[in-house]
Amino acid sequence: MDFIIRTPRVPTPGETLTVHSFDTGFGGKGANQAVACARLADSDIKVSMVGNLGDDGFGADYFEALKREGLDSKNVRSLKGEKTGISTIIVDDDGENRILFAPNANYAISPEESKDWELVPEEADVVVFQLEIPSRVVYHNVRQASKKGKHVIFNPAPAELLPEDIYQHIDTLVMNETESSILSHSKSGTPEDIAQHFLSKGIKDTVIITLGGDGLVYATKAGLKGRLAAKKVKVVDTTAAGDTFVGGYAVQRAKNVGKDFEYEKALGFATLAASITVQRRGAMDAIPKRDEL
């Protein structure tokens, strides 16, 4: 669940500041990306969400929200005695956001490898991962999905250094500029250089680095590369822009399984969807439907 605070600016240490507004909403990177997939997909694409909720009121409300989106939620578990994960999102007058994440039920997974760790649906062709459940569980499932021939899309957020072997199990690595700097141990070099750096680590298909208002760069194992400009729009709130982009890209991948993939067409679709999201307030509420593009 998202607790969203809109403020003219971020307060300084020790300062009390009166803000513009406070709202609650459904969020979380995985759920935002799943909802983006569901809203942006063709009717023949099935979207399934995998994750944990608490057995509190937030969790009950969340199940109803997922049903309304037409998502398959049979792999979303309600955990007795746990609280649903929350994020506090602070949005300033420039539309920039700062997020504080309390995992709660997201992290309520066995500390030792077990059946509890097996999360990837067998029927999935494309699987999207983030890092809002324990990273060791994510890495296990990335490896399993890769071995089963699924297209693995990995969005390393919240960002952390990845095990060196994990790159060879990722088909598409998509991250923003900050995340790419953390993962590459470097704040120097052009985004194009950093994309090539990650390809050299073993990424199987594509590296995408989103640059906010400056668009994105991408590079592929096959040697394709380029830069796409962002849509020029009035930015209100960037909270779910990255999640919308990932969802838009994922449905293009799912739509083209077994076919030649048109990278710039897919990236343009995802960029257009994200450009609509940033013009709206909220996280999940801001994600557009396919007929709005």
mmCIF file of N, CA and C in Angstrom, residues 146-220:
data_model
loop_
_atom_site.group_PDB
_atom_site.id
_atom_site.type_symbol
_atom_site.label_atom_id
_atom_site.label_comp_id
_atom_site.label_asym_id
_atom_site.label_seq_id
_atom_site.Cartn_x
_atom_site.Cartn_y
_atom_site.Cartn_z
ATOM 1 N N SER A 146 15.289 -18.980 -16.012
ATOM 2 C CA SER A 146 16.218 -19.024 -17.134
ATOM 3 C C SER A 146 16.440 -20.464 -17.612
ATOM 4 N N LYS A 147 16.618 -21.383 -16.673
ATOM 5 C CA LYS A 147 16.844 -22.791 -17.021
ATOM 6 C C LYS A 147 15.640 -23.378 -17.750
ATOM 7 N N LYS A 148 14.451 -22.868 -17.455
ATOM 8 C CA LYS A 148 13.227 -23.369 -18.083
ATOM 9 C C LYS A 148 12.915 -22.670 -19.400
ATOM 10 N N GLY A 149 13.814 -21.784 -19.844
ATOM 11 C CA GLY A 149 13.664 -21.156 -21.147
ATOM 12 C C GLY A 149 12.713 -19.981 -21.196
ATOM 13 N N LYS A 150 12.383 -19.413 -20.056
ATOM 14 C CA LYS A 150 11.495 -18.253 -20.022
ATOM 15 C C LYS A 150 12.296 -16.976 -20.288
ATOM 16 N N HIS A 151 11.645 -15.974 -20.855
ATOM 17 C CA HIS A 151 12.324 -14.689 -21.053
ATOM 18 C C HIS A 151 12.291 -13.942 -19.716
ATOM 19 N N VAL A 152 13.456 -13.719 -19.148
ATOM 20 C CA VAL A 152 13.583 -13.094 -17.828
ATOM 21 C C VAL A 152 13.846 -11.598 -17.988
ATOM 22 N N ILE A 153 12.908 -10.795 -17.487
ATOM 23 C CA ILE A 153 13.082 -9.340 -17.424
ATOM 24 C C ILE A 153 13.376 -8.999 -15.971
ATOM 25 N N PHE A 154 14.499 -8.327 -15.739
ATOM 26 C CA PHE A 154 14.915 -8.028 -14.369
ATOM 27 C C PHE A 154 15.044 -6.527 -14.196
ATOM 28 N N ASN A 155 14.304 -6.001 -13.235
ATOM 29 C CA ASN A 155 14.346 -4.591 -12.870
ATOM 30 C C ASN A 155 14.931 -4.497 -11.457
ATOM 31 N N PRO A 156 16.238 -4.212 -11.313
ATOM 32 C CA PRO A 156 16.901 -4.292 -10.009
ATOM 33 C C PRO A 156 16.591 -3.100 -9.110
ATOM 34 N N ALA A 157 15.386 -3.092 -8.564
ATOM 35 C CA ALA A 157 14.954 -2.000 -7.700
ATOM 36 C C ALA A 157 14.158 -2.580 -6.533
ATOM 37 N N PRO A 158 14.432 -2.130 -5.299
ATOM 38 C CA PRO A 158 15.510 -1.221 -4.908
ATOM 39 C C PRO A 158 16.881 -1.798 -5.278
ATOM 40 N N ALA A 159 17.764 -0.920 -5.751
ATOM 41 C CA ALA A 159 19.031 -1.365 -6.329
ATOM 42 C C ALA A 159 19.979 -1.912 -5.273
ATOM 43 N N GLU A 160 20.674 -2.979 -5.639
ATOM 44 C CA GLU A 160 21.758 -3.531 -4.831
ATOM 45 C C GLU A 160 22.731 -4.216 -5.785
ATOM 46 N N LEU A 161 23.948 -4.434 -5.328
ATOM 47 C CA LEU A 161 24.924 -5.137 -6.154
ATOM 48 C C LEU A 161 24.454 -6.574 -6.374
ATOM 49 N N LEU A 162 24.543 -7.055 -7.594
ATOM 50 C CA LEU A 162 24.048 -8.379 -7.943
ATOM 51 C C LEU A 162 25.181 -9.402 -7.939
ATOM 52 N N PRO A 163 24.859 -10.666 -7.647
ATOM 53 C CA PRO A 163 25.876 -11.713 -7.802
ATOM 54 C C PRO A 163 26.361 -11.759 -9.250
ATOM 55 N N GLU A 164 27.637 -11.950 -9.456
ATOM 56 C CA GLU A 164 28.182 -11.897 -10.806
ATOM 57 C C GLU A 164 27.573 -12.949 -11.726
ATOM 58 N N ASP A 165 27.189 -14.091 -11.175
ATOM 59 C CA ASP A 165 26.661 -15.158 -12.037
ATOM 60 C C ASP A 165 25.235 -14.889 -12.509
ATOM 61 N N ILE A 166 24.534 -13.959 -11.858
ATOM 62 C CA ILE A 166 23.107 -13.785 -12.163
ATOM 63 C C ILE A 166 22.896 -13.159 -13.538
ATOM 64 N N TYR A 167 23.863 -12.383 -14.012
ATOM 65 C CA TYR A 167 23.686 -11.683 -15.286
ATOM 66 C C TYR A 167 23.446 -12.649 -16.447
ATOM 67 N N GLN A 168 24.085 -13.795 -16.424
ATOM 68 C CA GLN A 168 23.952 -14.750 -17.527
ATOM 69 C C GLN A 168 22.569 -15.402 -17.564
ATOM 70 N N HIS A 169 21.754 -15.180 -16.528
ATOM 71 C CA HIS A 169 20.396 -15.726 -16.480
ATOM 72 C C HIS A 169 19.335 -14.679 -16.824
ATOM 73 N N ILE A 170 19.760 -13.464 -17.136
ATOM 74 C CA ILE A 170 18.831 -12.369 -17.418
ATOM 75 C C ILE A 170 18.788 -12.119 -18.919
ATOM 76 N N ASP A 171 17.579 -12.102 -19.495
ATOM 77 C CA ASP A 171 17.431 -11.764 -20.910
ATOM 78 C C ASP A 171 17.407 -10.252 -21.104
ATOM 79 N N THR A 172 16.540 -9.563 -20.363
ATOM 80 C CA THR A 172 16.448 -8.106 -20.453
ATOM 81 C C THR A 172 16.695 -7.495 -19.085
ATOM 82 N N LEU A 173 17.699 -6.638 -18.999
ATOM 83 C CA LEU A 173 17.982 -5.874 -17.784
ATOM 84 C C LEU A 173 17.510 -4.449 -18.028
ATOM 85 N N VAL A 174 16.549 -3.984 -17.224
ATOM 86 C CA VAL A 174 16.023 -2.630 -17.391
ATOM 87 C C VAL A 174 16.140 -1.893 -16.061
ATOM 88 N N MET A 175 16.744 -0.713 -16.109
ATOM 89 C CA MET A 175 17.014 0.045 -14.884
ATOM 90 C C MET A 175 17.082 1.526 -15.216
ATOM 91 N N ASN A 176 16.951 2.351 -14.191
ATOM 92 C CA ASN A 176 17.116 3.783 -14.423
ATOM 93 C C ASN A 176 18.582 4.164 -14.222
ATOM 94 N N GLU A 177 18.874 5.426 -14.402
ATOM 95 C CA GLU A 177 20.269 5.883 -14.381
ATOM 96 C C GLU A 177 20.915 5.670 -13.014
ATOM 97 N N THR A 178 20.161 5.940 -11.947
ATOM 98 C CA THR A 178 20.696 5.753 -10.597
ATOM 99 C C THR A 178 21.005 4.291 -10.328
ATOM 100 N N GLU A 179 20.065 3.430 -10.702
ATOM 101 C CA GLU A 179 20.267 1.994 -10.494
ATOM 102 C C GLU A 179 21.459 1.482 -11.290
ATOM 103 N N SER A 180 21.628 1.978 -12.503
ATOM 104 C CA SER A 180 22.757 1.531 -13.319
ATOM 105 C C SER A 180 24.088 1.951 -12.698
ATOM 106 N N SER A 181 24.119 3.119 -12.061
ATOM 107 C CA SER A 181 25.345 3.571 -11.400
ATOM 108 C C SER A 181 25.685 2.699 -10.203
ATOM 109 N N ILE A 182 24.654 2.340 -9.419
ATOM 110 C CA ILE A 182 24.884 1.488 -8.248
ATOM 111 C C ILE A 182 25.390 0.122 -8.678
ATOM 112 N N LEU A 183 24.765 -0.468 -9.674
ATOM 113 C CA LEU A 183 25.139 -1.808 -10.112
ATOM 114 C C LEU A 183 26.501 -1.843 -10.797
ATOM 115 N N SER A 184 26.878 -0.738 -11.423
ATOM 116 C CA SER A 184 28.149 -0.720 -12.163
ATOM 117 C C SER A 184 29.306 -0.170 -11.340
ATOM 118 N N HIS A 185 29.058 0.164 -10.067
ATOM 119 C CA HIS A 185 30.083 0.724 -9.175
ATOM 120 C C HIS A 185 30.605 2.058 -9.719
ATOM 121 N N SER A 186 29.875 2.691 -10.606
ATOM 122 C CA SER A 186 30.454 3.859 -11.280
ATOM 123 C C SER A 186 29.396 4.904 -11.570
ATOM 124 N N LYS A 187 29.781 6.165 -11.412
ATOM 125 C CA LYS A 187 28.918 7.261 -11.830
ATOM 126 C C LYS A 187 29.502 7.968 -13.054
ATOM 127 N N SER A 188 30.555 7.401 -13.606
ATOM 128 C CA SER A 188 31.190 7.984 -14.779
ATOM 129 C C SER A 188 30.888 7.136 -16.001
ATOM 130 N N GLY A 189 31.183 7.690 -17.166
ATOM 131 C CA GLY A 189 30.894 6.983 -18.411
ATOM 132 C C GLY A 189 29.496 7.317 -18.896
ATOM 133 N N THR A 190 29.305 7.240 -20.182
ATOM 134 C CA THR A 190 28.002 7.544 -20.759
ATOM 135 C C THR A 190 27.054 6.368 -20.511
ATOM 136 N N PRO A 191 25.742 6.609 -20.582
ATOM 137 C CA PRO A 191 24.803 5.487 -20.466
ATOM 138 C C PRO A 191 25.077 4.405 -21.510
ATOM 139 N N GLU A 192 25.500 4.817 -22.708
ATOM 140 C CA GLU A 192 25.842 3.837 -23.738
ATOM 141 C C GLU A 192 27.001 2.936 -23.290
ATOM 142 N N ASP A 193 28.010 3.541 -22.650
ATOM 143 C CA ASP A 193 29.146 2.770 -22.152
ATOM 144 C C ASP A 193 28.691 1.779 -21.074
ATOM 145 N N ILE A 194 27.820 2.268 -20.190
ATOM 146 C CA ILE A 194 27.361 1.415 -19.086
ATOM 147 C C ILE A 194 26.509 0.263 -19.615
ATOM 148 N N ALA A 195 25.684 0.528 -20.630
ATOM 149 C CA ALA A 195 24.884 -0.545 -21.238
ATOM 150 C C ALA A 195 25.804 -1.634 -21.799
ATOM 151 N N GLN A 196 26.872 -1.235 -22.476
ATOM 152 C CA GLN A 196 27.818 -2.206 -23.018
ATOM 153 C C GLN A 196 28.516 -2.983 -21.896
ATOM 154 N N HIS A 197 28.789 -2.282 -20.798
ATOM 155 C CA HIS A 197 29.406 -2.924 -19.641
ATOM 156 C C HIS A 197 28.552 -4.087 -19.151
ATOM 157 N N PHE A 198 27.234 -3.888 -19.076
ATOM 158 C CA PHE A 198 26.354 -4.952 -18.594
ATOM 159 C C PHE A 198 26.206 -6.076 -19.612
ATOM 160 N N LEU A 199 26.216 -5.755 -20.879
ATOM 161 C CA LEU A 199 26.209 -6.820 -21.881
ATOM 162 C C LEU A 199 27.438 -7.716 -21.733
ATOM 163 N N SER A 200 28.574 -7.094 -21.419
ATOM 164 C CA SER A 200 29.810 -7.871 -21.277
ATOM 165 C C SER A 200 29.765 -8.795 -20.065
ATOM 166 N N LYS A 201 28.863 -8.520 -19.123
ATOM 167 C CA LYS A 201 28.720 -9.374 -17.950
ATOM 168 C C LYS A 201 27.909 -10.629 -18.237
ATOM 169 N N GLY A 202 27.255 -10.683 -19.408
ATOM 170 C CA GLY A 202 26.548 -11.908 -19.775
ATOM 171 C C GLY A 202 25.069 -11.769 -20.027
ATOM 172 N N ILE A 203 24.506 -10.543 -19.980
ATOM 173 C CA ILE A 203 23.085 -10.358 -20.293
ATOM 174 C C ILE A 203 22.796 -11.004 -21.648
ATOM 175 N N LYS A 204 21.725 -11.791 -21.728
ATOM 176 C CA LYS A 204 21.498 -12.627 -22.908
ATOM 177 C C LYS A 204 20.909 -11.884 -24.099
ATOM 178 N N ASP A 205 20.211 -10.765 -23.843
ATOM 179 C CA ASP A 205 19.540 -10.116 -24.972
ATOM 180 C C ASP A 205 19.701 -8.599 -24.968
ATOM 181 N N THR A 206 19.136 -7.921 -23.967
ATOM 182 C CA THR A 206 19.017 -6.467 -24.040
ATOM 183 C C THR A 206 19.316 -5.794 -22.714
ATOM 184 N N VAL A 207 19.986 -4.648 -22.775
ATOM 185 C CA VAL A 207 20.136 -3.753 -21.624
ATOM 186 C C VAL A 207 19.440 -2.446 -21.960
ATOM 187 N N ILE A 208 18.571 -1.995 -21.061
ATOM 188 C CA ILE A 208 17.844 -0.736 -21.235
ATOM 189 C C ILE A 208 18.123 0.140 -20.021
ATOM 190 N N ILE A 209 18.541 1.368 -20.258
ATOM 191 C CA ILE A 209 18.740 2.340 -19.175
ATOM 192 C C ILE A 209 17.827 3.530 -19.449
ATOM 193 N N THR A 210 16.846 3.720 -18.567
ATOM 194 C CA THR A 210 15.928 4.852 -18.717
ATOM 195 C C THR A 210 16.533 6.089 -18.071
ATOM 196 N N LEU A 211 16.306 7.241 -18.705
ATOM 197 C CA LEU A 211 16.970 8.485 -18.309
ATOM 198 C C LEU A 211 15.980 9.597 -17.984
ATOM 199 N N GLY A 212 14.769 9.238 -17.575
ATOM 200 C CA GLY A 212 13.779 10.247 -17.241
ATOM 201 C C GLY A 212 13.435 11.106 -18.446
ATOM 202 N N GLY A 213 13.528 12.420 -18.260
ATOM 203 C CA GLY A 213 13.198 13.351 -19.333
ATOM 204 C C GLY A 213 14.130 13.293 -20.530
ATOM 205 N N ASP A 214 15.270 12.594 -20.377
ATOM 206 C CA ASP A 214 16.209 12.451 -21.487
ATOM 207 C C ASP A 214 15.992 11.167 -22.291
ATOM 208 N N GLY A 215 14.911 10.444 -21.997
ATOM 209 C CA GLY A 215 14.590 9.259 -22.781
ATOM 210 C C GLY A 215 15.270 8.008 -22.277
ATOM 211 N N LEU A 216 15.880 7.246 -23.159
ATOM 212 C CA LEU A 216 16.532 5.995 -22.781
ATOM 213 C C LEU A 216 17.620 5.642 -23.792
ATOM 214 N N VAL A 217 18.511 4.754 -23.355
ATOM 215 C CA VAL A 217 19.453 4.120 -24.273
ATOM 216 C C VAL A 217 19.253 2.617 -24.159
ATOM 217 N N TYR A 218 19.555 1.913 -25.240
ATOM 218 C CA TYR A 218 19.477 0.455 -25.200
ATOM 219 C C TYR A 218 20.599 -0.130 -26.043
ATOM 220 N N ALA A 219 20.940 -1.357 -25.710
ATOM 221 C CA ALA A 219 21.939 -2.090 -26.483
ATOM 222 C C ALA A 219 21.586 -3.564 -26.396
ATOM 223 N N THR A 220 21.814 -4.300 -27.500
ATOM 224 C CA THR A 220 21.469 -5.715 -27.536
ATOM 225 C C THR A 220 22.695 -6.573 -27.802
#
